[in-house]
CSV table of C-alpha atoms and ligand atoms in Angstrom, one decimal:
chain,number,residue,atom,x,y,z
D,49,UNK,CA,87.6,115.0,55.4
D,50,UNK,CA,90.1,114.1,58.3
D,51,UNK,CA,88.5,113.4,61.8
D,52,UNK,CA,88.8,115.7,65.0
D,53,UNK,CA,89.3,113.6,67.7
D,54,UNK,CA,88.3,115.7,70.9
D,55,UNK,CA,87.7,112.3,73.4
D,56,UNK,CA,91.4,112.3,74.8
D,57,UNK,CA,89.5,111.5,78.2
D,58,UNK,CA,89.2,108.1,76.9
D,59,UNK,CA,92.4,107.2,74.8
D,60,UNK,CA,95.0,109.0,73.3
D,61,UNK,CA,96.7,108.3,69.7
D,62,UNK,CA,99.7,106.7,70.6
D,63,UNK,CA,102.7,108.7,69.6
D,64,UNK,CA,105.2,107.6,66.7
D,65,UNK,CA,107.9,107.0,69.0
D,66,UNK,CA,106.0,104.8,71.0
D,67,UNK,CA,105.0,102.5,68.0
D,68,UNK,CA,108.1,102.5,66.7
D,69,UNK,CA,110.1,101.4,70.1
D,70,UNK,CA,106.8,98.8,70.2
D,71,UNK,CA,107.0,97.3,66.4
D,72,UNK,CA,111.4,97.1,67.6
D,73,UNK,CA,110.8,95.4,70.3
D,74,UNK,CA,108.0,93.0,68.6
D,75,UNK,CA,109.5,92.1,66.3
D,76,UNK,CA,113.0,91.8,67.3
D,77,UNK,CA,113.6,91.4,71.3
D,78,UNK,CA,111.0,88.8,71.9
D,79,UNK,CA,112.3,86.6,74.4
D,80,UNK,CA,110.8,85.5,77.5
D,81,UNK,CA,111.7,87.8,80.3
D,82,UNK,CA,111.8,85.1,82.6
D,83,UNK,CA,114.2,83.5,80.4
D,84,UNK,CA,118.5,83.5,81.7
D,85,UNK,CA,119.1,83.0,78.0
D,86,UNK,CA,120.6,86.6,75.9
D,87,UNK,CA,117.4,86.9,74.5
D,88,UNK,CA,115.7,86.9,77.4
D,89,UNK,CA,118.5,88.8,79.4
D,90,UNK,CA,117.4,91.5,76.7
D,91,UNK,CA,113.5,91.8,77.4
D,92,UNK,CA,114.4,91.7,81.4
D,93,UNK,CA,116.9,95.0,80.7
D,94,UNK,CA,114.0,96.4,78.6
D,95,UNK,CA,111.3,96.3,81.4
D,96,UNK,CA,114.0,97.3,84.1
D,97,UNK,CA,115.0,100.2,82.2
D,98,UNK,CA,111.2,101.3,82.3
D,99,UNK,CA,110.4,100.9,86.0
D,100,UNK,CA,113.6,102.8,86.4
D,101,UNK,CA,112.0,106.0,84.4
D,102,UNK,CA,108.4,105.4,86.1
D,103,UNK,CA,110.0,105.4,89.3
D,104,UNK,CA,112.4,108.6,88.7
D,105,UNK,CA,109.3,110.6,87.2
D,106,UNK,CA,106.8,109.8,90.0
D,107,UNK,CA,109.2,109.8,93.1
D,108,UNK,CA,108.8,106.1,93.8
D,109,UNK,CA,111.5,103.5,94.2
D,110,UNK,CA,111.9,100.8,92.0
D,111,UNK,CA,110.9,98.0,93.7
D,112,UNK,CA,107.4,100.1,94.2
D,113,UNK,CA,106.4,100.1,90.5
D,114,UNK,CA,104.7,96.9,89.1
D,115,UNK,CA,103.6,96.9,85.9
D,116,UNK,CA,100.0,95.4,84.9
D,117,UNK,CA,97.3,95.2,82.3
D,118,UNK,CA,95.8,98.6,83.0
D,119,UNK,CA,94.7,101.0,85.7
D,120,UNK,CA,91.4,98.4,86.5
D,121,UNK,CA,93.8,95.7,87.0
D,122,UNK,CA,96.3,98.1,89.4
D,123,UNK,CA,92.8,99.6,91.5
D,124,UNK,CA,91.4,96.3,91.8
D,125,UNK,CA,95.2,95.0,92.9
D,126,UNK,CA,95.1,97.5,95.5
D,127,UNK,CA,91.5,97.8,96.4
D,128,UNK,CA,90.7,93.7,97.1
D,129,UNK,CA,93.3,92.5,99.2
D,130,UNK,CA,93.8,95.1,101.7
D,131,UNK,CA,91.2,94.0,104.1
D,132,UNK,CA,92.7,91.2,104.4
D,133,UNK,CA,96.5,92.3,104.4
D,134,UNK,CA,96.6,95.1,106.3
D,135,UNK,CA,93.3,94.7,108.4
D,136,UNK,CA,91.4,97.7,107.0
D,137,UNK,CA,88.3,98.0,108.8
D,138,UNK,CA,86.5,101.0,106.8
D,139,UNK,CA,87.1,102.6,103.5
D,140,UNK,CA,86.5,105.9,102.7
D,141,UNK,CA,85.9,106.8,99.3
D,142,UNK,CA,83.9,109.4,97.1
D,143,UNK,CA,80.7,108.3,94.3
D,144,UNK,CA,82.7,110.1,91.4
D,145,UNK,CA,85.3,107.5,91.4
D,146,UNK,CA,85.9,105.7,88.4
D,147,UNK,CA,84.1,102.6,87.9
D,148,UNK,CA,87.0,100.0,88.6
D,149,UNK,CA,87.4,101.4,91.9
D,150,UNK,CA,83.4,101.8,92.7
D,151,UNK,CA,82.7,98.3,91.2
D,152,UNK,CA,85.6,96.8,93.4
D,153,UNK,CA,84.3,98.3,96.7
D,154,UNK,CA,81.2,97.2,96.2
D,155,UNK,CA,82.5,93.8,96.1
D,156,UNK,CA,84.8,94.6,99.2
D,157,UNK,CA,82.0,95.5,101.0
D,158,UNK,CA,79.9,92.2,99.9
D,159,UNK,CA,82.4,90.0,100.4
D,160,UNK,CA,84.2,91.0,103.7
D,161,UNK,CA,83.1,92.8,107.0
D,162,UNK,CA,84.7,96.2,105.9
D,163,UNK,CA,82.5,99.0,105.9
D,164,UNK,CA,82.5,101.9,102.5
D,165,UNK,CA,81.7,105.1,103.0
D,166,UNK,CA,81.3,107.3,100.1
D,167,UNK,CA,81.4,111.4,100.5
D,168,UNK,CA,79.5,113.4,98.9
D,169,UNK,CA,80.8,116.3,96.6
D,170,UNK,CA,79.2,119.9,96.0
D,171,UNK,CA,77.9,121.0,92.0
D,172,UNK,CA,81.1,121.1,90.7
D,173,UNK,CA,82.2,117.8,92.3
D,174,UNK,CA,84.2,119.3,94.8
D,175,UNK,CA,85.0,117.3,97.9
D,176,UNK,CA,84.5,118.7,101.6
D,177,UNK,CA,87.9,118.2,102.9
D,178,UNK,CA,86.6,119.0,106.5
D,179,UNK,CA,84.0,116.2,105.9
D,180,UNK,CA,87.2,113.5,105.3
D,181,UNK,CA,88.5,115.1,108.5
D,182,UNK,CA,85.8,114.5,110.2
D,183,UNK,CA,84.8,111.1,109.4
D,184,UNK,CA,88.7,110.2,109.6
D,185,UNK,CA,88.4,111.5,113.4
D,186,UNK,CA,86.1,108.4,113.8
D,187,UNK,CA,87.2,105.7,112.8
D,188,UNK,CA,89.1,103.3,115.1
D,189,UNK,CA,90.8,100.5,113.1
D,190,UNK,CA,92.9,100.6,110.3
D,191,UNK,CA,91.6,102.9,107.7
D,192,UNK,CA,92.2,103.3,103.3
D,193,UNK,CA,91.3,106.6,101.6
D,194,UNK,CA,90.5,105.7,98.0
D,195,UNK,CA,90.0,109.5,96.1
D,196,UNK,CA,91.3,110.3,93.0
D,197,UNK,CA,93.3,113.1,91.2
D,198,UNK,CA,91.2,114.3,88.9
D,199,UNK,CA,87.7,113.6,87.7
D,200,UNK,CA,87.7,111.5,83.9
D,201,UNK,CA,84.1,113.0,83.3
D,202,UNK,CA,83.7,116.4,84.6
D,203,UNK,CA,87.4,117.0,85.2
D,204,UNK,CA,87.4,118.1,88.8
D,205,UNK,CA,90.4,118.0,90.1
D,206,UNK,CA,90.8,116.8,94.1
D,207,UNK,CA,93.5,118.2,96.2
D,208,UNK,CA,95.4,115.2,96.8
D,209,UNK,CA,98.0,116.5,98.5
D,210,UNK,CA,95.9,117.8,101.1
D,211,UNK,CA,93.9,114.3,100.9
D,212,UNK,CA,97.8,112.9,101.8
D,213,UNK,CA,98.1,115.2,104.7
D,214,UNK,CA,95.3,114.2,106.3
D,215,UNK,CA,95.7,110.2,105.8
D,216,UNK,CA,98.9,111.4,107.3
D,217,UNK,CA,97.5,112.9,110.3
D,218,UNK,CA,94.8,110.3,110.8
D,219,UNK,CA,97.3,107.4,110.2
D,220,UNK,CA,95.3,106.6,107.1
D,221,UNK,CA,96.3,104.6,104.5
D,222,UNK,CA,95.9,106.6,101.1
D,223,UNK,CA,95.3,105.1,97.3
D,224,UNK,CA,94.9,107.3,94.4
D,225,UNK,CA,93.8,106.8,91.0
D,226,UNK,CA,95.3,109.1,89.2
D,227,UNK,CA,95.2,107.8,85.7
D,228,UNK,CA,93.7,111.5,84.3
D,229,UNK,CA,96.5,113.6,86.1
D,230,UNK,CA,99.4,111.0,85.0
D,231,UNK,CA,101.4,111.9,82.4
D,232,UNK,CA,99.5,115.8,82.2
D,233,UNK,CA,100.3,117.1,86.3
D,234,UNK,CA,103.2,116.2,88.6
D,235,UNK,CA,102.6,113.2,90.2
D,236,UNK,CA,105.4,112.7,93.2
D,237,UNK,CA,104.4,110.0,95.4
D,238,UNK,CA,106.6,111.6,98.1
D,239,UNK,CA,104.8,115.0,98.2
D,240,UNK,CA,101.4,113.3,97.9
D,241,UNK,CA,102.3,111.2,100.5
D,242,UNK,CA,100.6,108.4,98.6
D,243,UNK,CA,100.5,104.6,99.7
D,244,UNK,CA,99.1,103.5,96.5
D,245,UNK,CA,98.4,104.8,93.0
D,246,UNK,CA,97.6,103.7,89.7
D,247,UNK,CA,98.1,104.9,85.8
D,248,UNK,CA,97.2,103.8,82.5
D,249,UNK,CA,99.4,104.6,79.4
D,250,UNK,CA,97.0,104.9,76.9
D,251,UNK,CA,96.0,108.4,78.7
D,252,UNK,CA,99.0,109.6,77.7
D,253,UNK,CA,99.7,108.3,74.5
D,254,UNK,CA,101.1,105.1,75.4
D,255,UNK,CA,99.5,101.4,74.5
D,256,UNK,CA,96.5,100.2,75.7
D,257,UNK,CA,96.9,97.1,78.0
D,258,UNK,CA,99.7,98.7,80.0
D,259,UNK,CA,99.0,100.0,83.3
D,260,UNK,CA,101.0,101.0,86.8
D,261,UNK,CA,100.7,100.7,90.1
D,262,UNK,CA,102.5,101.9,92.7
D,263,UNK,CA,102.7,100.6,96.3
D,264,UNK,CA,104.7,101.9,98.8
D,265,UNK,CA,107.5,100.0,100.1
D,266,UNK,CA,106.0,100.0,104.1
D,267,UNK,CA,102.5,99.3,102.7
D,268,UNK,CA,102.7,95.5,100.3
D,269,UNK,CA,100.1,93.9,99.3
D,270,UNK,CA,99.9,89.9,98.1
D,271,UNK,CA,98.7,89.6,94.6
D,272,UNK,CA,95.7,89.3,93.2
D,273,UNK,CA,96.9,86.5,90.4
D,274,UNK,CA,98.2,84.2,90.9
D,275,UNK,CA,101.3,82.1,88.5
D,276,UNK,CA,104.7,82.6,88.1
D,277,UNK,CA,107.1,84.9,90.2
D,278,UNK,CA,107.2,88.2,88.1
D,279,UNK,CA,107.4,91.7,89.2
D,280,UNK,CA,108.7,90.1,91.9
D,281,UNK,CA,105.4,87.7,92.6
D,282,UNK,CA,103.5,90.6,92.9
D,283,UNK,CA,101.6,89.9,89.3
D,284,UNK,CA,102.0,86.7,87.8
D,285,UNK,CA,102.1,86.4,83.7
D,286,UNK,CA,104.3,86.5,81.3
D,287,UNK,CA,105.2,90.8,80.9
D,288,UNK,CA,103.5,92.9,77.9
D,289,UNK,CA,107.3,93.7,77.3
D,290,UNK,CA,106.6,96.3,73.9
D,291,UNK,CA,103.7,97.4,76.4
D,292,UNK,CA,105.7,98.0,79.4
D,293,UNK,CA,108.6,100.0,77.3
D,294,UNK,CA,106.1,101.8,75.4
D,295,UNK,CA,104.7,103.5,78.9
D,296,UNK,CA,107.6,104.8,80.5
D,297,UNK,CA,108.7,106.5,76.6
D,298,UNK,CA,105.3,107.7,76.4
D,299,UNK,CA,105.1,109.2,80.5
D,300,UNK,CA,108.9,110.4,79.7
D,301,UNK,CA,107.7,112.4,76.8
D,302,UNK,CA,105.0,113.4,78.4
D,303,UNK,CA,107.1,114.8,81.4
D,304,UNK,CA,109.9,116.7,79.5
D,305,UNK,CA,107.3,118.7,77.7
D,306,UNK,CA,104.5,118.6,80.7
D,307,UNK,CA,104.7,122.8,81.4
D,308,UNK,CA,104.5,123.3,77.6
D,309,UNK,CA,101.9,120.6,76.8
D,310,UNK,CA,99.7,122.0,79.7
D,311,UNK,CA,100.1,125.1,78.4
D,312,UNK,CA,98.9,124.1,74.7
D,313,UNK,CA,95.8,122.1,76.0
D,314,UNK,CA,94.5,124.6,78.4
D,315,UNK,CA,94.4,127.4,75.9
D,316,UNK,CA,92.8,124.9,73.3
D,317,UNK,CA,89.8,124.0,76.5
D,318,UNK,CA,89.5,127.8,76.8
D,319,UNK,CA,89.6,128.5,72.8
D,320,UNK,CA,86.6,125.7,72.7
D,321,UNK,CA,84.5,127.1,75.7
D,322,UNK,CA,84.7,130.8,74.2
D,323,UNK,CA,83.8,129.6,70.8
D,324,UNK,CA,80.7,127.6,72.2
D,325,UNK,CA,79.9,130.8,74.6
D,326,UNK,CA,79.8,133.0,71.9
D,327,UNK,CA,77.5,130.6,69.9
D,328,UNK,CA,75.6,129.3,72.4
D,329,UNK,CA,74.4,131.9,74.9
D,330,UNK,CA,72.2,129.2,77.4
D,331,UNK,CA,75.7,126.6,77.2
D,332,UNK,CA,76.8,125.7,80.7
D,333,UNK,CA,79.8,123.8,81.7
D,334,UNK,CA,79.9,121.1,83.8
D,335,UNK,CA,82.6,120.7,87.2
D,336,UNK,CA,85.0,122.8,88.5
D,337,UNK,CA,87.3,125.8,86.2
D,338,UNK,CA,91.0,127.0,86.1
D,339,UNK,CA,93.4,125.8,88.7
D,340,UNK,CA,90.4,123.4,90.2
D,341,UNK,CA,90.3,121.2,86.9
D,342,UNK,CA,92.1,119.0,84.7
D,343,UNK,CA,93.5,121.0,81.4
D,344,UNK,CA,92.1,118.4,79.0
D,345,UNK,CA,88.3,117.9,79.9
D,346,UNK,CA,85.7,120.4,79.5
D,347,UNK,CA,81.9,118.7,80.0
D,348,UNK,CA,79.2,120.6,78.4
D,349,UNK,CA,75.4,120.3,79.1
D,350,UNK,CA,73.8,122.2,76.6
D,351,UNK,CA,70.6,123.7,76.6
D,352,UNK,CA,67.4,121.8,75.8
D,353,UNK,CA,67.3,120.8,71.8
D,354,UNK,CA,64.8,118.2,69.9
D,355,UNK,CA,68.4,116.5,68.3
D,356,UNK,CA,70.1,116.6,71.3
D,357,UNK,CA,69.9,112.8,72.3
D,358,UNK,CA,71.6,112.3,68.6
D,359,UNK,CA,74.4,114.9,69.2
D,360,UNK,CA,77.5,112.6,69.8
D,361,UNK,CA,75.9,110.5,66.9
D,362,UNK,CA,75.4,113.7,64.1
D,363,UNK,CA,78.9,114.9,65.6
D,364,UNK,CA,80.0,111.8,64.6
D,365,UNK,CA,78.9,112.0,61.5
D,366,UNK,CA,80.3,115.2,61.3
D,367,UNK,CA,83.8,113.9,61.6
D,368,UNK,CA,84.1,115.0,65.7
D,369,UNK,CA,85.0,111.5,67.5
D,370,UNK,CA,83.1,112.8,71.1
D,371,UNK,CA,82.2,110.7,74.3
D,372,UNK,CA,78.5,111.6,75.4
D,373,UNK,CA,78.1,111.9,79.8
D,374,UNK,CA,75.2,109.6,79.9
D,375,UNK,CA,75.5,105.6,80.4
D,376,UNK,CA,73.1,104.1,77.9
D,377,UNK,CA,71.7,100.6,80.3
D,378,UNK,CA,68.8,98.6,78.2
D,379,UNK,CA,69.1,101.2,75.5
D,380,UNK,CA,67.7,104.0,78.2
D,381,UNK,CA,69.9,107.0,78.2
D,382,UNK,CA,70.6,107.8,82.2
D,383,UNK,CA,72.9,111.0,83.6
D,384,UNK,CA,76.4,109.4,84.5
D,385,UNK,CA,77.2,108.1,88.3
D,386,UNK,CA,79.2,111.3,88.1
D,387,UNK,CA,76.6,113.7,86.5
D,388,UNK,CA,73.9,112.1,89.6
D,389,UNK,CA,76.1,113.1,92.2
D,390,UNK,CA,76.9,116.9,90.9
D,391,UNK,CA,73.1,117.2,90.6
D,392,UNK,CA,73.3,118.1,87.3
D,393,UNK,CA,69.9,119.0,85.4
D,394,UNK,CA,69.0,115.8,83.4
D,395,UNK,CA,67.4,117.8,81.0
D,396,UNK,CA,70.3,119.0,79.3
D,397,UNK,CA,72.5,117.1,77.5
D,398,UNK,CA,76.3,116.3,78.4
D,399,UNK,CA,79.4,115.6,75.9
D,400,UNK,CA,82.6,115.8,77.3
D,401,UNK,CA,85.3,117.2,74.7
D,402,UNK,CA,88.9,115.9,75.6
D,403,UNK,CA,91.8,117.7,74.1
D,404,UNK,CA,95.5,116.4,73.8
D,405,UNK,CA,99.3,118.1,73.3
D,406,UNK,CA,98.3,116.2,69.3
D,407,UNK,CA,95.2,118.9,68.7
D,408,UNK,CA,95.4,122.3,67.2
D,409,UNK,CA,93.7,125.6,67.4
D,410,UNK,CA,92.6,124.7,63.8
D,411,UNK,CA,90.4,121.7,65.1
D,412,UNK,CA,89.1,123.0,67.7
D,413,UNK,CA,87.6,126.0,66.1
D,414,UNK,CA,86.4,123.6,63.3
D,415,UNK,CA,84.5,121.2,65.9
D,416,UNK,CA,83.2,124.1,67.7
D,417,UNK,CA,82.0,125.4,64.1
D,418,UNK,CA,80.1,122.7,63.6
D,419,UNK,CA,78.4,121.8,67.2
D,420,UNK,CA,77.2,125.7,67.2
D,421,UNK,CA,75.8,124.5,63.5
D,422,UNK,CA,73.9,121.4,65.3
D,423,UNK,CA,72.6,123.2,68.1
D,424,UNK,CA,71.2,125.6,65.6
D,425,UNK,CA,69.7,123.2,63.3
P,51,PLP,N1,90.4,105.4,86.4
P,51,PLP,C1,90.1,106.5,85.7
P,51,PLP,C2,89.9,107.8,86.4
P,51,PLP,C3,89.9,106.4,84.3
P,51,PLP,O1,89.6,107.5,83.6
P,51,PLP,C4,90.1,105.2,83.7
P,51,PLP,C5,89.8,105.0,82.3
P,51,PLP,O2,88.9,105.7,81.7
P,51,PLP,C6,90.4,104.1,84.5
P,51,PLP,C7,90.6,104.3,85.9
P,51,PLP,C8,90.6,102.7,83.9
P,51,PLP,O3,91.8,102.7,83.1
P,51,PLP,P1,92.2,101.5,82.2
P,51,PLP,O4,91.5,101.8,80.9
P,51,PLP,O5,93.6,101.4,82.1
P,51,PLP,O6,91.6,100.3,82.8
């Protein structure tokens, strides 16, 4: 039996020409980058090369790309020095943000005198845009917006370019983590009028352990470790050179064939949520539809079943690799941070399917086969 792996939300398989650049550079160009020596004059032309194609695909320059270990380590670059750097006095955020950046504000707020304040969003984790307005109309110091793209759980997308406009109006500062639209959407920096924004290549079928993020030329930050001089002191330690080069292949592939790749995906969500429609009359979806939500993510609460609290484990066993919208603390199943703040009704139970450019129409109707079967059962 070969697996269907619909959790694309959470990794992606990392293309063949991605490994193969990787193992190449492994095994052969493996010099220090630091190094004056050929072999490390060939590892520094290596990452070079693929802060040049980061910057041309999201609009930065290059000396606003910095490569790090992932998308956690570029949010909590951005998110924990900036009180201090630039003076922020208030942060205004939303409570569907990812984890990294929740987890890092809380520790912002803890550990210095800037306030966070978090909006609300509607059932279908919408933002109020004339709620951002409003609160940006009071502030008086030096202010960050922290929202993201898109939503990694329900896939809601914000309107970030909006969300720029106003920082713009307000003289806000504006950081986006947009590691779910990276890769799948245009990201331009310029239009979004971004100050800071992070991405994670194994979203888009890139390593793990290779992340970006982007800081805008009028808006530097100091580091947050501390070593040796590279990417230009702003993140000590040696580069992940195979790492680094295996990003910028994988967000170039992923940008030559973005319109047909969205395509693909968006007519495999809608294949999916027909198929479990059909089969499942009392099925809802979680977050917003169409233009108002990523391509690849389609949450499902199904109805009330007896197996339901197995259903990620029997799809599993079933040979669909699925991520569950619960966080399991002390063995206690609990709705997400994410399904709280849509209200969503905790008596149904939430998998979110993820679908990828690498799935066909052949899986999807399989692994909606058999979650109609386990429902039924
Ligand atoms: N932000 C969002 C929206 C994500 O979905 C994720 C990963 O799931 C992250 C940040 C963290 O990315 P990384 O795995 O590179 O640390």
């Amino acid at each position: 039996m070969s697996r269907i792996y619909l959790d694309n939300a959470s990794t992606t398989p990392v293309l063949p020409i991605v490994a193969d650049q990787m193992y190449t550079i492994l095994q052969e160009h493996y010099g220090n980058p630091s190094s004056i020596h050929a072999h490390g004059r060939k590892t520094r032309a290596i990452i070079e090369e693929a802060r040049k194609k980061v910057a041309r695909i999201i609009n930065a320059s290059v000396g606003e790309v910095f490569f790090t270990s992932s998308a956690t380590e570029a949010n909590n670059l951005v998110l924990k020095n900036i009180v201090s750097d630039r003076g922020i006095r208030r942060i205004i955020s939303c409570r569907t943000e990812h984890h990294c950046v929740l987890h890092s504000l809380e520790y912002v707020a803890r550990t210095t005198n800037c306030v966070v304040e978090y909006l609300d969003v509607d059932d279908k984790g919408r933002l109020d845009y004339a709620v951002l307005e409003q609160s940006l109309s009071t502030c008086t110091g030096p202010v960050l917006v922290s929202l993201m793209f898109g939503n990694n759980e329900i896939g809601t997308l914000h309107d970030a370019e909006l969300i720029g406009q106003i920082c713009h109006k307000h003289k806000a500062l504006f950081h986006c983590d947009a590691v779910q639209a990276l890769g799948k959407l245009p990201v331009d920096v310029q239009k979004l009028g971004a100050h800071y924004l992070s991405g994670s290549a194994h979203k888009f079928h890139g390593p793990k352990g290779s992340g970006i993020a982007f800081i805008s030329g009028d808006a530097m930050l100091s580091p947050l470790l501390h070593g040796g001089a590279q990417e230009r002191n702003m993140r000590a330690g040696t580069e992940n050179v195979a790492g680094i080069a295996g990003l910028a292949t994988a967000l170039e592939w992923c940008a030559e064939h973005r319109e047909e790749h969205q395509r693909l995906i968006h007519s495999l969500k809608q294949q999916f949520r027909g198929l479990l429609q059909e089969g499942i009359p009392q099925v809802a979806f979680n977050g917003a539809d169409g233009p108002e939500s990523l391509a690849h993510i389609l949450s499902v609460a199904f109805p009330p079943h007896p197996g339901d609290e197995l259903l990620v484990m029997n799809l599993d066993i079933a040979g669909i690799s699925v991520s569950s919208g619960s966080a399991c603390s002390s063995g206690i199943e609990e709705d997400s941070h994410v399904l709280t703040a849509i209200g969503h009704d905790s008596a149904r139970k939430t998998i979110r399917f993820s679908f990828s450019a690498l799935n066909t129409a052949s899986e999807v109707e399989e692994a909606a086969r058999k979650v109609i079967q386990l429902i039924k059962s």
